[in-house]
XYZ file of N, CA and C in Angstrom:
432
model
N -13.190 11.732 -13.965
C -14.328 11.004 -13.599
C -13.792 9.606 -13.336
N -15.259 8.780 -12.658
C -14.312 7.487 -11.791
C -12.809 6.580 -12.081
N -13.181 6.706 -13.894
C -12.702 5.605 -14.456
C -11.564 6.057 -14.412
N -11.144 7.616 -14.630
C -9.293 8.201 -14.706
C -9.294 8.467 -13.215
N -9.983 8.660 -12.795
C -9.193 8.252 -11.127
C -8.449 6.935 -11.182
N -9.407 6.262 -11.107
C -9.084 4.255 -11.182
C -7.757 4.638 -12.278
N -8.071 4.519 -13.332
C -6.579 4.688 -14.240
C -5.641 5.248 -13.730
N -5.046 6.565 -12.888
C -4.376 7.479 -12.929
C -4.241 6.360 -11.458
N -4.676 6.066 -10.682
C -4.381 5.639 -9.691
C -3.788 4.409 -9.392
N -4.062 3.273 -10.633
C -3.267 2.287 -11.343
C -2.137 2.326 -11.692
N -1.544 3.097 -12.104
C -0.757 4.238 -12.294
C 0.167 4.546 -11.941
N 0.153 5.171 -11.025
C 0.923 5.528 -9.649
C 1.271 4.121 -9.250
N 0.257 3.336 -8.560
C 0.742 2.505 -8.060
C 2.004 1.910 -9.579
N 1.565 1.831 -9.941
C 3.093 1.006 -10.914
C 4.197 1.667 -11.105
N 4.158 2.607 -10.698
C 4.819 3.861 -10.746
C 6.682 3.059 -9.814
N 7.403 3.260 -10.941
C 9.403 2.762 -10.731
C 9.591 3.789 -9.392
N 9.769 3.236 -8.187
C 10.315 3.784 -7.077
C 9.483 4.651 -6.349
N 8.126 4.129 -6.257
C 7.555 5.081 -5.673
C 7.577 5.188 -4.318
N 6.580 5.228 -3.043
C 6.791 5.455 -2.012
C 5.527 5.726 -1.213
N 5.686 5.067 -0.007
C 3.701 4.774 0.826
C 3.961 5.051 1.667
N 3.459 6.016 1.950
C 3.551 5.750 3.507
C 2.647 5.684 4.547
N 3.086 4.471 5.670
C 2.522 2.705 5.949
C 1.496 3.193 7.548
N 0.734 3.144 7.545
C 0.758 3.920 8.721
C -0.848 2.763 10.083
N -0.211 2.059 10.747
C -0.414 1.056 11.549
C -1.431 1.568 13.292
N -1.005 0.493 13.658
C -1.612 0.280 14.854
C -1.738 -0.519 16.237
N -0.940 -0.441 17.668
C -1.232 -1.742 17.866
C -2.054 -1.630 18.685
N -2.179 -2.693 19.330
C -3.639 -3.545 19.964
C -3.730 -1.876 21.465
N -3.128 -1.696 22.004
C -3.517 -0.721 22.670
C -3.424 0.239 22.033
N -3.188 0.564 20.834
C -3.643 1.755 20.294
C -2.580 3.502 20.026
N -1.576 2.444 20.006
C -0.361 3.653 19.628
C -0.146 3.786 17.912
N -0.233 4.741 17.288
C -0.318 5.461 16.999
C 0.506 4.683 15.402
N 1.147 4.356 14.762
C 2.527 4.906 13.636
C 2.901 4.833 12.678
N 2.932 5.800 12.069
C 3.421 5.889 10.445
C 5.045 6.134 9.736
N 5.285 5.568 9.109
C 6.169 5.214 8.329
C 6.456 5.693 7.620
N 7.459 5.884 5.447
C 7.696 5.829 4.752
C 8.586 4.802 4.446
N 7.890 4.411 3.189
C 8.291 2.523 2.614
C 8.131 2.306 1.518
N 9.055 1.723 0.796
C 8.923 1.487 -0.755
C 7.947 0.000 -1.066
N 7.125 0.662 -1.862
C 5.797 0.305 -2.764
C 6.250 -0.709 -4.011
N 5.917 -1.780 -3.912
C 5.687 -2.650 -5.532
C 3.863 -3.174 -5.774
N 3.345 -3.029 -6.701
C 1.923 -3.391 -7.725
C 2.167 -4.306 -7.475
N 1.739 -5.369 -6.971
C 2.666 -6.909 -8.060
C 1.322 -7.486 -7.788
N -0.017 -8.000 -9.138
C -1.901 -8.398 -9.026
C -2.550 -8.319 -8.461
N -2.840 -6.609 -8.518
C -3.334 -6.299 -7.555
C -3.466 -5.816 -5.992
N -2.268 -6.331 -5.569
C -1.773 -6.626 -4.518
C -0.827 -5.638 -3.986
N -0.877 -4.805 -3.068
C 0.051 -4.046 -2.590
C 1.363 -4.621 -1.613
N 3.008 -4.543 -1.524
C 3.384 -5.327 -1.506
C 5.023 -4.038 -0.942
N 4.959 -4.617 1.010
C 6.223 -4.129 1.380
C 6.911 -4.585 1.626
N 8.762 -4.155 2.120
C 9.377 -5.253 2.841
C 9.533 -4.109 3.133
N 9.836 -5.359 5.152
C 9.604 -4.363 6.260
C 10.701 -5.749 6.945
N 11.932 -5.070 7.915
C 12.282 -5.939 9.207
C 10.772 -6.440 9.978
N 11.728 -7.997 9.987
C 10.388 -8.428 10.913
C 10.060 -8.397 12.099
N 11.533 -8.046 13.036
C 11.116 -6.960 14.321
C 10.820 -5.822 13.744
N 9.900 -5.463 13.341
C 9.621 -3.628 13.172
C 8.185 -3.447 13.542
N 8.250 -2.531 14.187
C 6.736 -2.180 15.295
C 5.474 -2.035 13.366
N 6.253 -1.963 12.224
C 4.905 -2.151 11.178
C 5.268 -3.685 11.274
N 5.624 -3.573 11.142
C 5.054 -6.021 10.914
C 4.659 -6.357 11.935
N 5.115 -5.766 13.648
C 4.494 -6.755 14.536
C 2.489 -6.018 14.344
N 2.504 -4.358 13.904
C 1.248 -4.002 14.700
C 0.385 -4.560 13.248
N 0.747 -4.540 11.992
C -0.305 -5.280 10.423
C -0.170 -7.186 11.510
N 0.866 -7.596 11.870
C 0.723 -9.252 11.999
C -1.065 -9.477 12.879
N -0.508 -8.218 13.818
C -1.363 -8.519 14.237
C -3.136 -8.176 14.593
N -2.930 -6.976 13.666
C -4.290 -5.783 14.206
C -4.670 -6.798 12.213
N -4.181 -7.422 11.277
C -4.135 -7.395 10.192
C -4.250 -6.516 9.261
N -4.483 -4.883 9.508
C -4.688 -4.558 8.580
C -3.475 -2.932 8.362
N -3.766 -2.132 7.713
C -2.865 -0.973 7.214
C -4.003 -0.097 6.914
N -3.360 1.765 6.702
C -3.642 2.431 6.439
C -2.845 3.210 5.110
N -2.539 3.316 4.078
C -2.006 4.081 3.075
C -1.634 4.799 2.335
N -0.564 5.355 2.284
C -1.584 6.778 1.461
C 0.113 7.112 0.597
N -0.279 7.441 -1.167
C 0.836 7.235 -2.855
C -0.159 8.946 -2.947
N 0.823 9.853 -2.940
C 1.069 10.275 -3.899
C 1.134 12.194 -3.344
N 1.049 12.656 -3.904
C 1.335 14.455 -3.132
C -0.235 14.666 -2.324
N 0.038 16.133 -1.540
C -1.734 15.932 -1.637
C -2.337 16.813 -1.820
N -1.538 16.865 -2.920
C -3.155 17.290 -4.042
C -3.212 16.569 -4.694
N -2.180 15.361 -4.626
C -3.149 14.327 -5.524
C -3.068 12.753 -5.199
N -3.730 12.556 -4.125
C -3.659 11.817 -3.002
C -3.727 9.912 -3.515
N -3.987 9.472 -2.828
C -4.654 7.890 -2.387
C -4.224 7.070 -1.713
N -5.945 6.673 -1.173
C -5.855 6.508 0.179
C -6.526 5.340 0.020
N -5.357 3.722 0.629
C -5.793 3.323 0.431
C -6.372 1.702 1.819
N -6.651 1.598 2.415
C -7.061 0.593 3.680
C -6.967 -0.388 3.247
N -6.527 -1.605 4.119
C -5.460 -2.763 2.901
C -5.769 -3.534 4.129
N -5.909 -5.081 4.548
C -5.848 -6.121 5.185
C -4.822 -7.098 4.112
N -3.522 -7.678 6.060
C -2.790 -8.385 5.336
C -3.480 -9.793 4.239
N -2.791 -9.842 3.644
C -3.192 -11.692 3.193
C -1.643 -12.556 2.986
N -0.942 -11.648 3.611
C -0.105 -12.616 3.840
C 1.830 -12.574 4.343
N 1.994 -12.584 5.372
C 3.544 -12.712 5.039
C 4.923 -13.547 4.621
N 6.090 -12.945 4.017
C 6.156 -14.389 3.631
C 7.741 -13.769 3.810
N 9.572 -15.278 3.745
C 10.552 -14.260 4.598
C 11.083 -13.649 2.685
N 11.731 -13.148 2.984
C 12.359 -12.680 1.849
C 12.981 -13.150 1.118
N 13.758 -14.555 1.673
C 14.885 -15.416 1.002
C 13.891 -16.014 -0.364
N 12.107 -16.215 -0.083
C 12.073 -16.274 -0.869
C 12.331 -16.200 -2.048
N 13.230 -17.124 -2.805
C 13.050 -16.434 -4.660
C 11.045 -16.624 -5.622
N 11.410 -16.249 -6.543
C 10.306 -15.932 -6.562
C 9.545 -14.592 -7.852
N 8.242 -15.141 -8.317
C 7.942 -13.555 -8.689
C 7.697 -12.619 -8.724
N 6.940 -12.883 -6.426
C 6.596 -11.473 -5.862
C 7.906 -10.954 -5.710
N 9.716 -11.747 -5.325
C 10.242 -11.217 -4.849
C 11.030 -10.084 -5.929
N 10.776 -10.290 -7.901
C 11.227 -10.083 -8.807
C 10.337 -9.243 -9.080
N 9.425 -8.961 -8.865
C 8.465 -7.815 -8.826
C 8.809 -6.426 -8.205
N 8.938 -7.228 -6.561
C 9.286 -5.741 -6.197
C 10.486 -5.544 -5.852
N 11.754 -6.286 -6.474
C 13.118 -5.660 -6.482
C 12.354 -4.725 -7.571
N 11.775 -5.015 -8.578
C 12.375 -4.626 -10.347
C 11.642 -2.795 -9.427
N 10.306 -2.717 -8.457
C 9.593 -2.104 -8.880
C 9.832 -1.031 -7.764
N 10.411 -1.245 -6.776
C 11.405 -0.472 -5.981
C 12.537 -0.268 -6.280
N 13.154 -0.912 -6.780
C 14.791 -0.371 -6.829
C 15.541 -0.498 -5.403
N 14.849 -1.593 -4.773
C 16.071 -1.703 -4.189
C 15.024 -4.075 -3.559
N 16.290 -4.611 -3.491
C 16.412 -5.905 -2.828
C 16.639 -6.388 -1.810
N 15.866 -6.626 -1.412
C 15.711 -7.078 0.541
C 16.169 -8.498 0.307
N 16.341 -9.276 -0.163
C 16.506 -10.166 -0.200
C 17.574 -10.794 -0.361
N 18.571 -9.905 -0.073
C 20.247 -9.886 0.502
C 20.093 -9.384 2.197
N 19.652 -9.141 2.306
C 18.994 -8.605 4.193
C 18.055 -9.827 4.983
N 19.591 -10.027 5.631
C 18.561 -10.796 7.136
C 16.846 -9.524 7.294
N 16.339 -10.849 8.368
C 15.579 -10.083 8.739
C 14.842 -9.803 8.319
N 14.126 -9.653 6.544
C 13.137 -9.019 6.790
C 12.021 -10.065 6.092
N 10.871 -9.000 5.784
C 10.024 -9.630 5.212
C 9.027 -9.450 4.404
N 8.102 -9.987 2.992
C 6.973 -9.283 2.275
C 6.692 -9.194 3.213
N 5.413 -8.328 3.100
C 4.206 -7.711 3.772
C 3.421 -7.721 2.454
N 2.538 -8.739 1.980
C 1.679 -8.253 0.627
C -0.270 -7.945 0.960
N 0.236 -6.954 1.070
C -1.370 -6.301 1.147
C -2.898 -6.462 0.197
N -3.407 -6.244 0.386
C -5.337 -6.941 -0.270
C -6.243 -5.745 -0.391
N -5.790 -5.438 -1.064
C -7.190 -3.694 -0.681
C -8.795 -3.796 -0.122
N -9.030 -2.544 0.227
C -10.170 -3.455 0.525
C -10.996 -2.466 0.358
N -10.205 -0.590 0.152
C -10.942 -0.109 -0.014
C -9.644 1.049 -0.415
N -10.080 2.101 -1.734
C -9.657 3.080 -2.392
C -10.188 4.357 -2.621
N -9.762 5.851 -1.870
C -9.620 6.575 -2.452
C -9.013 7.118 -3.306
N -8.895 8.133 -3.685
C -8.300 9.174 -5.332
C -8.348 10.442 -4.850
N -8.298 11.623 -5.297
C -8.785 12.738 -5.158
C -7.538 13.482 -5.168
N -7.743 15.228 -5.834
C -6.239 16.138 -6.257
C -7.074 16.769 -5.415
N -8.124 17.472 -5.405
C -8.700 18.805 -5.202
C -10.221 18.482 -4.266
N -10.642 19.806 -3.498
C -11.410 18.982 -2.089
C -13.129 19.420 -3.637
N -13.238 18.943 -4.844
C -14.081 19.329 -6.127
C -14.657 17.449 -5.898
N -13.372 17.124 -5.674
C -13.412 15.763 -5.874
C -13.416 15.534 -4.529
N -13.657 14.587 -3.236
C -13.715 14.987 -2.217
C -15.067 14.090 -2.152
N -16.189 14.803 -2.857
C -17.166 13.998 -2.708
C -17.404 11.567 -3.674
N -16.738 11.769 -4.695
C -16.960 10.816 -5.509
C -15.476 10.444 -5.265
N -14.528 10.263 -4.132
C -13.493 9.923 -4.355
C -13.549 8.303 -4.464
N -14.347 7.704 -3.446
C -14.484 6.085 -3.293
C -13.880 5.020 -4.208
N -12.905 4.767 -5.190
C -13.273 4.043 -6.445
C -13.156 2.276 -6.391
N -13.026 2.222 -4.709
C -12.754 0.764 -4.492
C -13.213 0.644 -3.183
N -14.533 -0.191 -3.072
C -14.527 -0.337 -1.637
C -16.181 -2.147 -1.742
N -14.186 -2.749 -0.417
C -15.365 -3.984 -0.266
C -14.484 -4.587 -0.934
N -13.596 -4.314 -1.213
C -12.218 -5.097 -1.955
C -13.131 -5.335 -4.322
N -13.599 -4.856 -4.443
C -14.335 -4.647 -6.026
C -14.139 -3.061 -6.159
N -13.678 -2.992 -7.272
C -14.500 -1.198 -7.882
C -15.117 -1.355 -7.821
N -15.249 0.173 -7.842
C -16.523 0.758 -8.255
C -17.028 1.322 -9.676
N -15.747 1.035 -10.918
C -15.923 1.986 -11.721
C -14.981 0.687 -12.900
């Protein structure tokens, strides 16, 4: 049911060393897809990317990304909006939480930034019979 799907999704997003596929597009429609380390912090998706990367530029320009977590038979798809981006040299709870979950601390790397994204729509399903009821968040609000 939807409540179980939400609980399993939240558990997956909080998994240590979890990776996420991040899809973005440029203003001229060129699509881009990369795997990145993910942290789930205060119901926000946090990634660390090179400031000059295509991913960083696309998200800054469009303000959004589509992300996928999990294997094919237990996937979570997330449409997210940019909340903020900040230099990784900033200390604090966000940097600590990212380093703890991602098992990588970009604060020692020059030219990186944290990108904090707010989920707007989350869909989660395992098999084809779950596809009709896969949406568990819409317009930034949990449906369950």
